[in-house]
Amino acid sequence: MKKLSLLAVLLAATAISACSPKFDWRDFRSNDAPYAVLFPGKPATHTRSVNLDGLDVKMTMAAAEIDGTLFAVGSAEVPDASQAPQAAAAMKTAMVRNIGATITKESANGNVKDIEARGMSKGMPMLLIGRFLFKDKRVYQVVVIGAEKHIEKEAVETFMSSFKLN
């Protein structure tokens, strides 16, 4: 009897250890901008030209998608630090507009603005949780976007609170 229960425990432990976790948190340090963040999976990066309310800049996005939820950080450098507030506001407006959302919560603390926005995509309620900020000539967006029913609040908190400027 003891051998059978020990075997059952070993088999169960092996099965559990073979499962991969949904979130595989990884430390990410940008090569393009002075920040670090924890991504829930291996991020891909992409740089492209964007227009932020009349400012043409190169924006680098680092993003990881887990079960249809996108975790992303975008960063860009504007020509002059006085343009950073305008550029950060343009980032926020563009992200909300991209998913046809309406801002439902918004708070500001100095050069940091946090939002929640809700919209619809393919008949499914979507949620955008975002932080838009600037420091000197750099602007950043830290966002989580996905079907509202699939977004896990603990994962959002881990991602958002891990973002640090170097």
CSV table of N, CA and C in Angstrom, one decimal:
chain,number,residue,atom,x,y,z
A,1,MET,N,0.8,-1.2,0.0
A,1,MET,CA,0.0,0.0,0.0
A,1,MET,C,0.9,1.3,0.0
A,2,LYS,N,1.9,1.3,0.8
A,2,LYS,CA,2.8,2.4,0.9
A,2,LYS,C,3.5,2.7,-0.5
A,3,LYS,N,3.9,1.6,-1.1
A,3,LYS,CA,4.6,1.7,-2.4
A,3,LYS,C,3.6,2.3,-3.5
A,4,LEU,N,2.4,2.0,-3.4
A,4,LEU,CA,1.4,2.5,-4.4
A,4,LEU,C,1.2,4.0,-4.1
A,5,SER,N,1.0,4.4,-2.9
A,5,SER,CA,0.8,5.8,-2.6
A,5,SER,C,2.0,6.7,-2.9
A,6,LEU,N,3.2,6.1,-2.7
A,6,LEU,CA,4.4,6.8,-3.0
A,6,LEU,C,4.6,7.0,-4.5
A,7,LEU,N,4.2,6.0,-5.3
A,7,LEU,CA,4.2,6.0,-6.7
A,7,LEU,C,3.2,7.1,-7.2
A,8,ALA,N,2.1,7.1,-6.6
A,8,ALA,CA,1.0,8.1,-7.0
A,8,ALA,C,1.5,9.5,-6.8
A,9,VAL,N,2.2,9.7,-5.7
A,9,VAL,CA,2.7,11.0,-5.3
A,9,VAL,C,3.8,11.4,-6.3
A,10,LEU,N,4.7,10.5,-6.7
A,10,LEU,CA,5.8,10.8,-7.6
A,10,LEU,C,5.2,11.1,-9.0
A,11,LEU,N,4.2,10.3,-9.4
A,11,LEU,CA,3.6,10.6,-10.7
A,11,LEU,C,2.9,11.9,-10.8
A,12,ALA,N,2.2,12.3,-9.7
A,12,ALA,CA,1.5,13.6,-9.6
A,12,ALA,C,2.6,14.7,-9.7
A,13,ALA,N,3.7,14.6,-8.9
A,13,ALA,CA,4.7,15.6,-8.9
A,13,ALA,C,5.3,15.8,-10.3
A,14,THR,N,5.6,14.7,-11.0
A,14,THR,CA,6.1,14.7,-12.3
A,14,THR,C,5.2,15.4,-13.3
A,15,ALA,N,3.9,15.1,-13.2
A,15,ALA,CA,2.9,15.7,-14.0
A,15,ALA,C,2.8,17.2,-13.8
A,16,ILE,N,2.8,17.6,-12.5
A,16,ILE,CA,2.7,19.0,-12.2
A,16,ILE,C,4.0,19.8,-12.7
A,17,SER,N,5.1,19.2,-12.5
A,17,SER,CA,6.4,19.9,-12.9
A,17,SER,C,6.5,20.0,-14.4
A,18,ALA,N,5.8,19.1,-15.2
A,18,ALA,CA,5.9,19.1,-16.6
A,18,ALA,C,5.0,20.2,-17.2
A,19,CYS,N,4.0,20.7,-16.4
A,19,CYS,CA,3.2,21.8,-16.9
A,19,CYS,C,3.9,23.1,-16.9
A,20,SER,N,3.7,23.9,-18.0
A,20,SER,CA,4.4,25.2,-18.0
A,20,SER,C,3.5,26.2,-17.4
A,21,PRO,N,4.1,27.2,-16.7
A,21,PRO,CA,3.2,28.2,-16.1
A,21,PRO,C,2.7,29.1,-17.2
A,22,LYS,N,1.5,29.7,-17.0
A,22,LYS,CA,0.9,30.6,-17.9
A,22,LYS,C,1.8,31.9,-18.1
A,23,PHE,N,2.3,32.4,-17.0
A,23,PHE,CA,3.1,33.5,-17.0
A,23,PHE,C,4.6,33.1,-16.7
A,24,ASP,N,5.5,33.5,-17.6
A,24,ASP,CA,6.9,33.2,-17.4
A,24,ASP,C,7.6,34.5,-17.3
A,25,TRP,N,7.5,35.1,-16.1
A,25,TRP,CA,8.0,36.5,-15.9
A,25,TRP,C,9.5,36.6,-16.2
A,26,ARG,N,9.9,37.6,-17.0
A,26,ARG,CA,11.3,37.8,-17.4
A,26,ARG,C,11.6,39.2,-17.3
A,27,ASP,N,12.8,39.4,-16.8
A,27,ASP,CA,13.4,40.8,-16.6
A,27,ASP,C,13.8,41.3,-18.0
A,28,PHE,N,13.3,42.5,-18.4
A,28,PHE,CA,13.6,43.0,-19.7
A,28,PHE,C,14.2,44.4,-19.5
A,29,ARG,N,15.3,44.7,-20.2
A,29,ARG,CA,16.0,46.0,-20.1
A,29,ARG,C,16.1,46.4,-21.6
A,30,SER,N,15.6,47.6,-21.8
A,30,SER,CA,15.5,48.1,-23.2
A,30,SER,C,16.9,48.5,-23.6
A,31,ASN,N,17.2,48.2,-24.9
A,31,ASN,CA,18.5,48.7,-25.5
A,31,ASN,C,18.3,50.1,-26.0
A,32,ASP,N,17.1,50.5,-26.2
A,32,ASP,CA,16.8,51.8,-26.9
A,32,ASP,C,16.5,53.0,-25.9
A,33,ALA,N,16.0,52.6,-24.7
A,33,ALA,CA,15.5,53.6,-23.8
A,33,ALA,C,15.9,53.1,-22.3
A,34,PRO,N,16.1,54.1,-21.4
A,34,PRO,CA,16.5,53.7,-20.1
A,34,PRO,C,15.4,53.2,-19.2
A,35,TYR,N,14.9,52.0,-19.4
A,35,TYR,CA,13.9,51.4,-18.5
A,35,TYR,C,14.1,49.9,-18.4
A,36,ALA,N,13.4,49.3,-17.4
A,36,ALA,CA,13.4,47.9,-17.1
A,36,ALA,C,11.9,47.5,-16.8
A,37,VAL,N,11.5,46.3,-17.1
A,37,VAL,CA,10.2,45.9,-16.8
A,37,VAL,C,10.2,44.3,-16.8
A,38,LEU,N,9.2,43.8,-16.1
A,38,LEU,CA,9.0,42.3,-16.1
A,38,LEU,C,7.9,42.0,-17.2
A,39,PHE,N,8.3,41.2,-18.2
A,39,PHE,CA,7.3,40.7,-19.1
A,39,PHE,C,6.8,39.3,-18.8
A,40,PRO,N,5.6,39.0,-19.1
A,40,PRO,CA,5.0,37.7,-18.7
A,40,PRO,C,5.4,36.6,-19.7
A,41,GLY,N,6.3,36.9,-20.7
A,41,GLY,CA,6.8,35.9,-21.7
A,41,GLY,C,7.9,36.7,-22.4
A,42,LYS,N,8.5,36.0,-23.4
A,42,LYS,CA,9.6,36.6,-24.1
A,42,LYS,C,9.0,37.7,-25.0
A,43,PRO,N,9.5,38.9,-24.8
A,43,PRO,CA,9.0,40.0,-25.7
A,43,PRO,C,9.6,40.1,-27.0
A,44,ALA,N,8.9,40.5,-28.0
A,44,ALA,CA,9.4,40.9,-29.3
A,44,ALA,C,9.5,42.4,-29.4
A,45,THR,N,10.5,42.9,-30.1
A,45,THR,CA,10.6,44.4,-30.2
A,45,THR,C,10.5,44.8,-31.7
A,46,HIS,N,10.0,46.0,-31.9
A,46,HIS,CA,9.8,46.5,-33.2
A,46,HIS,C,9.9,48.0,-33.2
A,47,THR,N,10.6,48.6,-34.1
A,47,THR,CA,10.8,50.1,-34.2
A,47,THR,C,10.1,50.6,-35.5
A,48,ARG,N,9.3,51.7,-35.3
A,48,ARG,CA,8.7,52.3,-36.5
A,48,ARG,C,8.5,53.7,-36.3
A,49,SER,N,8.3,54.5,-37.4
A,49,SER,CA,8.1,55.9,-37.3
A,49,SER,C,6.6,56.1,-37.0
A,50,VAL,N,6.3,57.0,-36.1
A,50,VAL,CA,4.9,57.4,-35.8
A,50,VAL,C,4.8,58.9,-35.7
A,51,ASN,N,3.6,59.4,-35.8
A,51,ASN,CA,3.3,60.8,-35.7
A,51,ASN,C,2.6,61.0,-34.4
A,52,LEU,N,3.2,61.7,-33.4
A,52,LEU,CA,2.5,62.0,-32.1
A,52,LEU,C,2.1,63.4,-32.1
A,53,ASP,N,0.9,63.7,-32.6
A,53,ASP,CA,0.3,65.0,-32.7
A,53,ASP,C,1.2,66.0,-33.3
A,54,GLY,N,1.7,65.7,-34.5
A,54,GLY,CA,2.6,66.5,-35.3
A,54,GLY,C,4.1,66.3,-35.1
A,55,LEU,N,4.4,65.5,-34.2
A,55,LEU,CA,5.8,65.2,-33.9
A,55,LEU,C,6.2,63.8,-34.6
A,56,ASP,N,7.0,63.8,-35.6
A,56,ASP,CA,7.5,62.5,-36.2
A,56,ASP,C,8.6,62.0,-35.4
A,57,VAL,N,8.4,60.8,-34.8
A,57,VAL,CA,9.4,60.1,-34.0
A,57,VAL,C,9.6,58.7,-34.3
A,58,LYS,N,10.6,58.1,-33.9
A,58,LYS,CA,10.8,56.6,-34.0
A,58,LYS,C,10.4,56.0,-32.6
A,59,MET,N,9.4,55.2,-32.7
A,59,MET,CA,8.9,54.5,-31.5
A,59,MET,C,9.3,53.0,-31.5
A,60,THR,N,9.9,52.6,-30.4
A,60,THR,CA,10.2,51.2,-30.2
A,60,THR,C,9.2,50.6,-29.2
A,61,MET,N,8.6,49.5,-29.7
A,61,MET,CA,7.7,48.7,-28.9
A,61,MET,C,8.3,47.4,-28.5
A,62,ALA,N,8.2,47.0,-27.3
A,62,ALA,CA,8.5,45.7,-26.8
A,62,ALA,C,7.2,45.1,-26.3
A,63,ALA,N,6.9,43.9,-26.7
A,63,ALA,CA,5.6,43.3,-26.3
A,63,ALA,C,5.6,41.8,-26.2
A,64,ALA,N,4.7,41.3,-25.3
A,64,ALA,CA,4.5,39.9,-25.2
A,64,ALA,C,3.0,39.6,-25.1
A,65,GLU,N,2.6,38.6,-25.8
A,65,GLU,CA,1.1,38.3,-25.7
A,65,GLU,C,1.0,36.9,-25.0
A,66,ILE,N,0.0,36.9,-24.1
A,66,ILE,CA,-0.3,35.7,-23.3
A,66,ILE,C,-1.8,35.5,-23.4
A,67,ASP,N,-2.2,34.4,-24.1
A,67,ASP,CA,-3.6,34.1,-24.2
A,67,ASP,C,-4.5,35.3,-24.7
A,68,GLY,N,-4.0,36.0,-25.7
A,68,GLY,CA,-4.8,37.1,-26.3
A,68,GLY,C,-4.7,38.4,-25.5
A,69,THR,N,-3.9,38.4,-24.4
A,69,THR,CA,-3.7,39.7,-23.7
A,69,THR,C,-2.3,40.2,-24.1
A,70,LEU,N,-2.2,41.5,-24.5
A,70,LEU,CA,-1.0,42.1,-24.9
A,70,LEU,C,-0.4,42.9,-23.8
A,71,PHE,N,0.8,42.7,-23.4
A,71,PHE,CA,1.6,43.5,-22.5
A,71,PHE,C,2.7,44.2,-23.3
A,72,ALA,N,2.7,45.5,-23.3
A,72,ALA,CA,3.6,46.2,-24.2
A,72,ALA,C,4.1,47.5,-23.5
A,73,VAL,N,5.3,47.8,-23.9
A,73,VAL,CA,6.0,49.1,-23.5
A,73,VAL,C,6.4,49.8,-24.8
A,74,GLY,N,6.0,51.0,-25.0
A,74,GLY,CA,6.5,51.8,-26.1
A,74,GLY,C,7.3,53.0,-25.6
A,75,SER,N,8.3,53.3,-26.4
A,75,SER,CA,9.2,54.5,-26.0
A,75,SER,C,9.6,55.2,-27.2
A,76,ALA,N,9.7,56.5,-27.0
A,76,ALA,CA,10.2,57.4,-28.1
A,76,ALA,C,10.9,58.6,-27.5
A,77,GLU,N,11.8,59.2,-28.3
A,77,GLU,CA,12.5,60.4,-27.9
A,77,GLU,C,12.0,61.5,-28.8
A,78,VAL,N,11.6,62.6,-28.2
A,78,VAL,CA,11.2,63.8,-28.9
A,78,VAL,C,12.4,64.8,-29.0
A,79,PRO,N,12.3,65.7,-30.0
A,79,PRO,CA,13.5,66.6,-30.2
A,79,PRO,C,13.8,67.5,-29.0
A,80,ASP,N,12.8,67.9,-28.3
A,80,ASP,CA,13.0,68.8,-27.2
A,80,ASP,C,12.1,68.4,-26.0
A,81,ALA,N,12.6,68.5,-24.8
A,81,ALA,CA,11.9,68.1,-23.6
A,81,ALA,C,10.6,68.8,-23.4
A,82,SER,N,10.5,70.0,-23.9
A,82,SER,CA,9.2,70.8,-23.7
A,82,SER,C,8.1,70.1,-24.5
A,83,GLN,N,8.4,69.2,-25.5
A,83,GLN,CA,7.4,68.5,-26.3
A,83,GLN,C,6.9,67.2,-25.7
A,84,ALA,N,7.6,66.8,-24.7
A,84,ALA,CA,7.3,65.5,-24.1
A,84,ALA,C,5.9,65.4,-23.5
A,85,PRO,N,5.3,66.4,-22.8
A,85,PRO,CA,4.0,66.2,-22.3
A,85,PRO,C,3.0,66.1,-23.5
A,86,GLN,N,3.1,66.8,-24.5
A,86,GLN,CA,2.2,66.7,-25.7
A,86,GLN,C,2.4,65.4,-26.3
A,87,ALA,N,3.6,64.8,-26.4
A,87,ALA,CA,3.8,63.5,-27.1
A,87,ALA,C,3.2,62.4,-26.2
A,88,ALA,N,3.3,62.5,-24.9
A,88,ALA,CA,2.7,61.4,-24.0
A,88,ALA,C,1.2,61.5,-24.1
A,89,ALA,N,0.6,62.7,-24.2
A,89,ALA,CA,-0.8,62.8,-24.3
A,89,ALA,C,-1.3,62.2,-25.7
A,90,ALA,N,-0.5,62.4,-26.7
A,90,ALA,CA,-0.8,61.9,-28.0
A,90,ALA,C,-0.8,60.4,-28.0
A,91,MET,N,0.2,59.8,-27.3
A,91,MET,CA,0.3,58.3,-27.2
A,91,MET,C,-1.0,57.8,-26.6
A,92,LYS,N,-1.4,58.4,-25.5
A,92,LYS,CA,-2.6,58.0,-24.8
A,92,LYS,C,-3.8,58.1,-25.7
A,93,THR,N,-4.0,59.2,-26.4
A,93,THR,CA,-5.1,59.3,-27.3
A,93,THR,C,-5.1,58.3,-28.4
A,94,ALA,N,-4.0,58.0,-29.0
A,94,ALA,CA,-3.8,57.1,-30.1
A,94,ALA,C,-4.2,55.6,-29.6
A,95,MET,N,-3.7,55.3,-28.4
A,95,MET,CA,-4.0,53.9,-27.9
A,95,MET,C,-5.5,53.7,-27.6
A,96,VAL,N,-6.1,54.7,-27.1
A,96,VAL,CA,-7.6,54.6,-26.8
A,96,VAL,C,-8.3,54.6,-28.1
A,97,ARG,N,-7.9,55.4,-29.0
A,97,ARG,CA,-8.6,55.4,-30.3
A,97,ARG,C,-8.4,54.1,-31.1
A,98,ASN,N,-7.2,53.5,-31.0
A,98,ASN,CA,-6.9,52.3,-31.7
A,98,ASN,C,-7.9,51.2,-31.4
A,99,ILE,N,-8.4,51.1,-30.2
A,99,ILE,CA,-9.3,50.0,-29.9
A,99,ILE,C,-10.8,50.6,-29.8
A,100,GLY,N,-11.0,51.8,-30.2
A,100,GLY,CA,-12.3,52.4,-30.2
A,100,GLY,C,-12.9,52.4,-28.8
A,101,ALA,N,-12.1,52.8,-27.8
A,101,ALA,CA,-12.5,52.8,-26.4
A,101,ALA,C,-12.9,54.1,-25.9
A,102,THR,N,-13.4,54.1,-24.7
A,102,THR,CA,-13.7,55.3,-23.9
A,102,THR,C,-13.0,55.2,-22.6
A,103,ILE,N,-12.4,56.2,-22.2
A,103,ILE,CA,-11.7,56.2,-20.9
A,103,ILE,C,-12.7,56.2,-19.8
A,104,THR,N,-12.6,55.2,-18.9
A,104,THR,CA,-13.5,55.1,-17.8
A,104,THR,C,-12.9,55.5,-16.4
A,105,LYS,N,-11.6,55.4,-16.3
A,105,LYS,CA,-10.9,55.9,-15.1
A,105,LYS,C,-9.6,56.6,-15.6
A,106,GLU,N,-9.2,57.7,-14.9
A,106,GLU,CA,-8.0,58.4,-15.2
A,106,GLU,C,-7.5,59.1,-14.0
A,107,SER,N,-6.2,59.0,-13.8
A,107,SER,CA,-5.6,59.7,-12.7
A,107,SER,C,-4.2,60.2,-13.1
A,108,ALA,N,-3.8,61.3,-12.5
A,108,ALA,CA,-2.5,61.9,-12.9
A,108,ALA,C,-1.7,62.2,-11.6
A,109,ASN,N,-0.4,62.0,-11.8
A,109,ASN,CA,0.5,62.3,-10.7
A,109,ASN,C,1.8,62.8,-11.3
A,110,GLY,N,1.9,64.1,-11.4
A,110,GLY,CA,3.1,64.8,-12.0
A,110,GLY,C,3.1,64.4,-13.5
A,111,ASN,N,4.2,63.8,-14.0
A,111,ASN,CA,4.4,63.5,-15.4
A,111,ASN,C,3.8,62.1,-15.7
A,112,VAL,N,3.1,61.5,-14.8
A,112,VAL,CA,2.5,60.1,-15.1
A,112,VAL,C,1.0,60.2,-15.1
A,113,LYS,N,0.4,59.6,-16.1
A,113,LYS,CA,-1.0,59.5,-16.2
A,113,LYS,C,-1.4,58.0,-16.4
A,114,ASP,N,-2.3,57.6,-15.5
A,114,ASP,CA,-2.8,56.2,-15.6
A,114,ASP,C,-4.3,56.2,-16.1
A,115,ILE,N,-4.6,55.3,-16.9
A,115,ILE,CA,-6.0,55.2,-17.4
A,115,ILE,C,-6.5,53.7,-17.5
A,116,GLU,N,-7.8,53.6,-17.5
A,116,GLU,CA,-8.5,52.4,-17.9
A,116,GLU,C,-9.5,52.8,-18.9
A,117,ALA,N,-9.5,52.1,-20.0
A,117,ALA,CA,-10.5,52.4,-21.1
A,117,ALA,C,-11.1,51.1,-21.5
A,118,ARG,N,-12.4,51.2,-21.9
A,118,ARG,CA,-13.2,50.1,-22.3
A,118,ARG,C,-13.7,50.3,-23.7
A,119,GLY,N,-13.7,49.3,-24.5
A,119,GLY,CA,-14.3,49.3,-25.9
A,119,GLY,C,-14.7,47.9,-26.3
A,120,MET,N,-15.0,47.8,-27.6
A,120,MET,CA,-15.5,46.5,-28.1
A,120,MET,C,-14.6,46.2,-29.3
A,121,SER,N,-14.3,44.9,-29.5
A,121,SER,CA,-13.6,44.4,-30.6
A,121,SER,C,-14.2,43.0,-31.0
A,122,LYS,N,-14.8,42.9,-32.2
A,122,LYS,CA,-15.4,41.7,-32.7
A,122,LYS,C,-16.5,41.2,-31.7
A,123,GLY,N,-17.2,42.1,-31.2
A,123,GLY,CA,-18.3,41.8,-30.3
A,123,GLY,C,-17.9,41.5,-28.9
A,124,MET,N,-16.6,41.6,-28.5
A,124,MET,CA,-16.1,41.3,-27.2
A,124,MET,C,-15.7,42.5,-26.5
A,125,PRO,N,-16.1,42.6,-25.2
A,125,PRO,CA,-15.6,43.8,-24.4
A,125,PRO,C,-14.1,43.7,-24.2
A,126,MET,N,-13.5,44.9,-24.5
A,126,MET,CA,-12.0,45.0,-24.4
A,126,MET,C,-11.7,46.0,-23.3
A,127,LEU,N,-10.5,45.7,-22.7
A,127,LEU,CA,-10.0,46.6,-21.7
A,127,LEU,C,-8.6,47.0,-22.0
A,128,LEU,N,-8.3,48.3,-21.8
A,128,LEU,CA,-7.0,48.9,-21.9
A,128,LEU,C,-6.6,49.4,-20.6
A,129,ILE,N,-5.5,49.0,-20.0
A,129,ILE,CA,-5.0,49.6,-18.8
A,129,ILE,C,-3.6,50.2,-19.2
A,130,GLY,N,-3.5,51.5,-19.0
A,130,GLY,CA,-2.3,52.1,-19.5
A,130,GLY,C,-1.7,53.1,-18.5
A,131,ARG,N,-0.4,53.3,-18.7
A,131,ARG,CA,0.4,54.3,-18.0
A,131,ARG,C,1.2,55.1,-19.1
A,132,PHE,N,1.0,56.4,-19.1
A,132,PHE,CA,1.7,57.2,-20.1
A,132,PHE,C,2.5,58.2,-19.3
A,133,LEU,N,3.8,58.3,-19.6
A,133,LEU,CA,4.7,59.2,-18.8
A,133,LEU,C,5.8,59.7,-19.7
A,134,PHE,N,6.5,60.7,-19.1
A,134,PHE,CA,7.6,61.3,-19.8
A,134,PHE,C,8.7,61.7,-18.8
A,135,LYS,N,9.9,61.7,-19.3
A,135,LYS,CA,11.0,62.2,-18.5
A,135,LYS,C,12.0,62.7,-19.4
A,136,ASP,N,12.4,64.0,-19.2
A,136,ASP,CA,13.3,64.7,-20.2
A,136,ASP,C,12.7,64.6,-21.6
A,137,LYS,N,13.5,64.1,-22.5
A,137,LYS,CA,13.0,64.0,-23.9
A,137,LYS,C,12.4,62.7,-24.3
A,138,ARG,N,12.2,61.8,-23.3
A,138,ARG,CA,11.7,60.5,-23.5
A,138,ARG,C,10.2,60.4,-23.1
A,139,VAL,N,9.4,59.7,-23.9
A,139,VAL,CA,8.0,59.4,-23.6
A,139,VAL,C,7.8,57.9,-23.6
A,140,TYR,N,6.9,57.4,-22.8
A,140,TYR,CA,6.7,56.0,-22.6
A,140,TYR,C,5.2,55.7,-22.5
A,141,GLN,N,4.8,54.5,-23.0
A,141,GLN,CA,3.5,54.0,-22.7
A,141,GLN,C,3.7,52.5,-22.2
A,142,VAL,N,3.0,52.2,-21.1
A,142,VAL,CA,3.1,50.9,-20.6
A,142,VAL,C,1.6,50.4,-20.5
A,143,VAL,N,1.3,49.4,-21.4
A,143,VAL,CA,-0.1,49.1,-21.6
A,143,VAL,C,-0.4,47.6,-21.5
A,144,VAL,N,-1.6,47.3,-21.1
A,144,VAL,CA,-2.1,45.9,-21.1
A,144,VAL,C,-3.4,46.0,-21.9
A,145,ILE,N,-3.6,45.2,-22.9
A,145,ILE,CA,-4.8,45.3,-23.7
A,145,ILE,C,-5.3,43.9,-24.0
A,146,GLY,N,-6.6,43.7,-23.8
A,146,GLY,CA,-7.2,42.4,-24.2
A,146,GLY,C,-8.6,42.3,-23.9
A,147,ALA,N,-9.2,41.1,-24.1
A,147,ALA,CA,-10.6,40.9,-23.8
A,147,ALA,C,-10.7,41.0,-22.2
A,148,GLU,N,-11.7,41.8,-21.8
A,148,GLU,CA,-11.8,42.1,-20.4
A,148,GLU,C,-11.9,40.9,-19.5
A,149,LYS,N,-12.6,39.9,-20.0
A,149,LYS,CA,-12.8,38.7,-19.2
A,149,LYS,C,-11.5,37.8,-19.0
A,150,HIS,N,-10.5,38.1,-19.9
A,150,HIS,CA,-9.3,37.3,-19.8
A,150,HIS,C,-8.2,38.0,-19.1
A,151,ILE,N,-8.3,39.3,-18.8
A,151,ILE,CA,-7.2,40.0,-18.2
A,151,ILE,C,-7.2,39.7,-16.7
A,152,GLU,N,-6.0,39.2,-16.2
A,152,GLU,CA,-5.9,38.9,-14.8
A,152,GLU,C,-5.3,40.1,-14.1
A,153,LYS,N,-6.0,40.6,-13.1
A,153,LYS,CA,-5.6,41.8,-12.4
A,153,LYS,C,-4.2,41.6,-11.7
A,154,GLU,N,-3.9,40.4,-11.2
A,154,GLU,CA,-2.5,40.2,-10.6
A,154,GLU,C,-1.4,40.4,-11.6
A,155,ALA,N,-1.7,39.8,-12.8
A,155,ALA,CA,-0.6,40.0,-13.9
A,155,ALA,C,-0.5,41.4,-14.3
A,156,VAL,N,-1.6,42.1,-14.4
A,156,VAL,CA,-1.5,43.6,-14.7
A,156,VAL,C,-0.7,44.3,-13.6
A,157,GLU,N,-1.0,44.0,-12.4
A,157,GLU,CA,-0.3,44.7,-11.3
A,157,GLU,C,1.2,44.4,-11.3
A,158,THR,N,1.6,43.1,-11.5
A,158,THR,CA,3.0,42.7,-11.6
A,158,THR,C,3.7,43.5,-12.7
A,159,PHE,N,3.1,43.5,-13.9
A,159,PHE,CA,3.6,44.2,-15.1
A,159,PHE,C,3.8,45.7,-14.8
A,160,MET,N,2.7,46.3,-14.4
A,160,MET,CA,2.7,47.8,-14.3
A,160,MET,C,3.7,48.2,-13.2
A,161,SER,N,3.7,47.5,-12.1
A,161,SER,CA,4.5,48.0,-10.9
A,161,SER,C,6.0,47.6,-11.2
A,162,SER,N,6.3,46.7,-12.1
A,162,SER,CA,7.7,46.4,-12.4
A,162,SER,C,8.4,47.4,-13.3
A,163,PHE,N,7.6,48.2,-14.0
A,163,PHE,CA,8.2,49.2,-14.9
A,163,PHE,C,9.0,50.3,-14.1
A,164,LYS,N,10.3,50.4,-14.4
A,164,LYS,CA,11.1,51.4,-13.7
A,164,LYS,C,12.0,52.1,-14.7
A,165,LEU,N,12.1,53.4,-14.6
A,165,LEU,CA,13.1,54.1,-15.4
A,165,LEU,C,14.4,54.0,-14.7
A,166,ASN,N,15.5,53.8,-15.6
A,166,ASN,CA,16.8,53.7,-15.1
A,166,ASN,C,17.5,55.1,-14.9
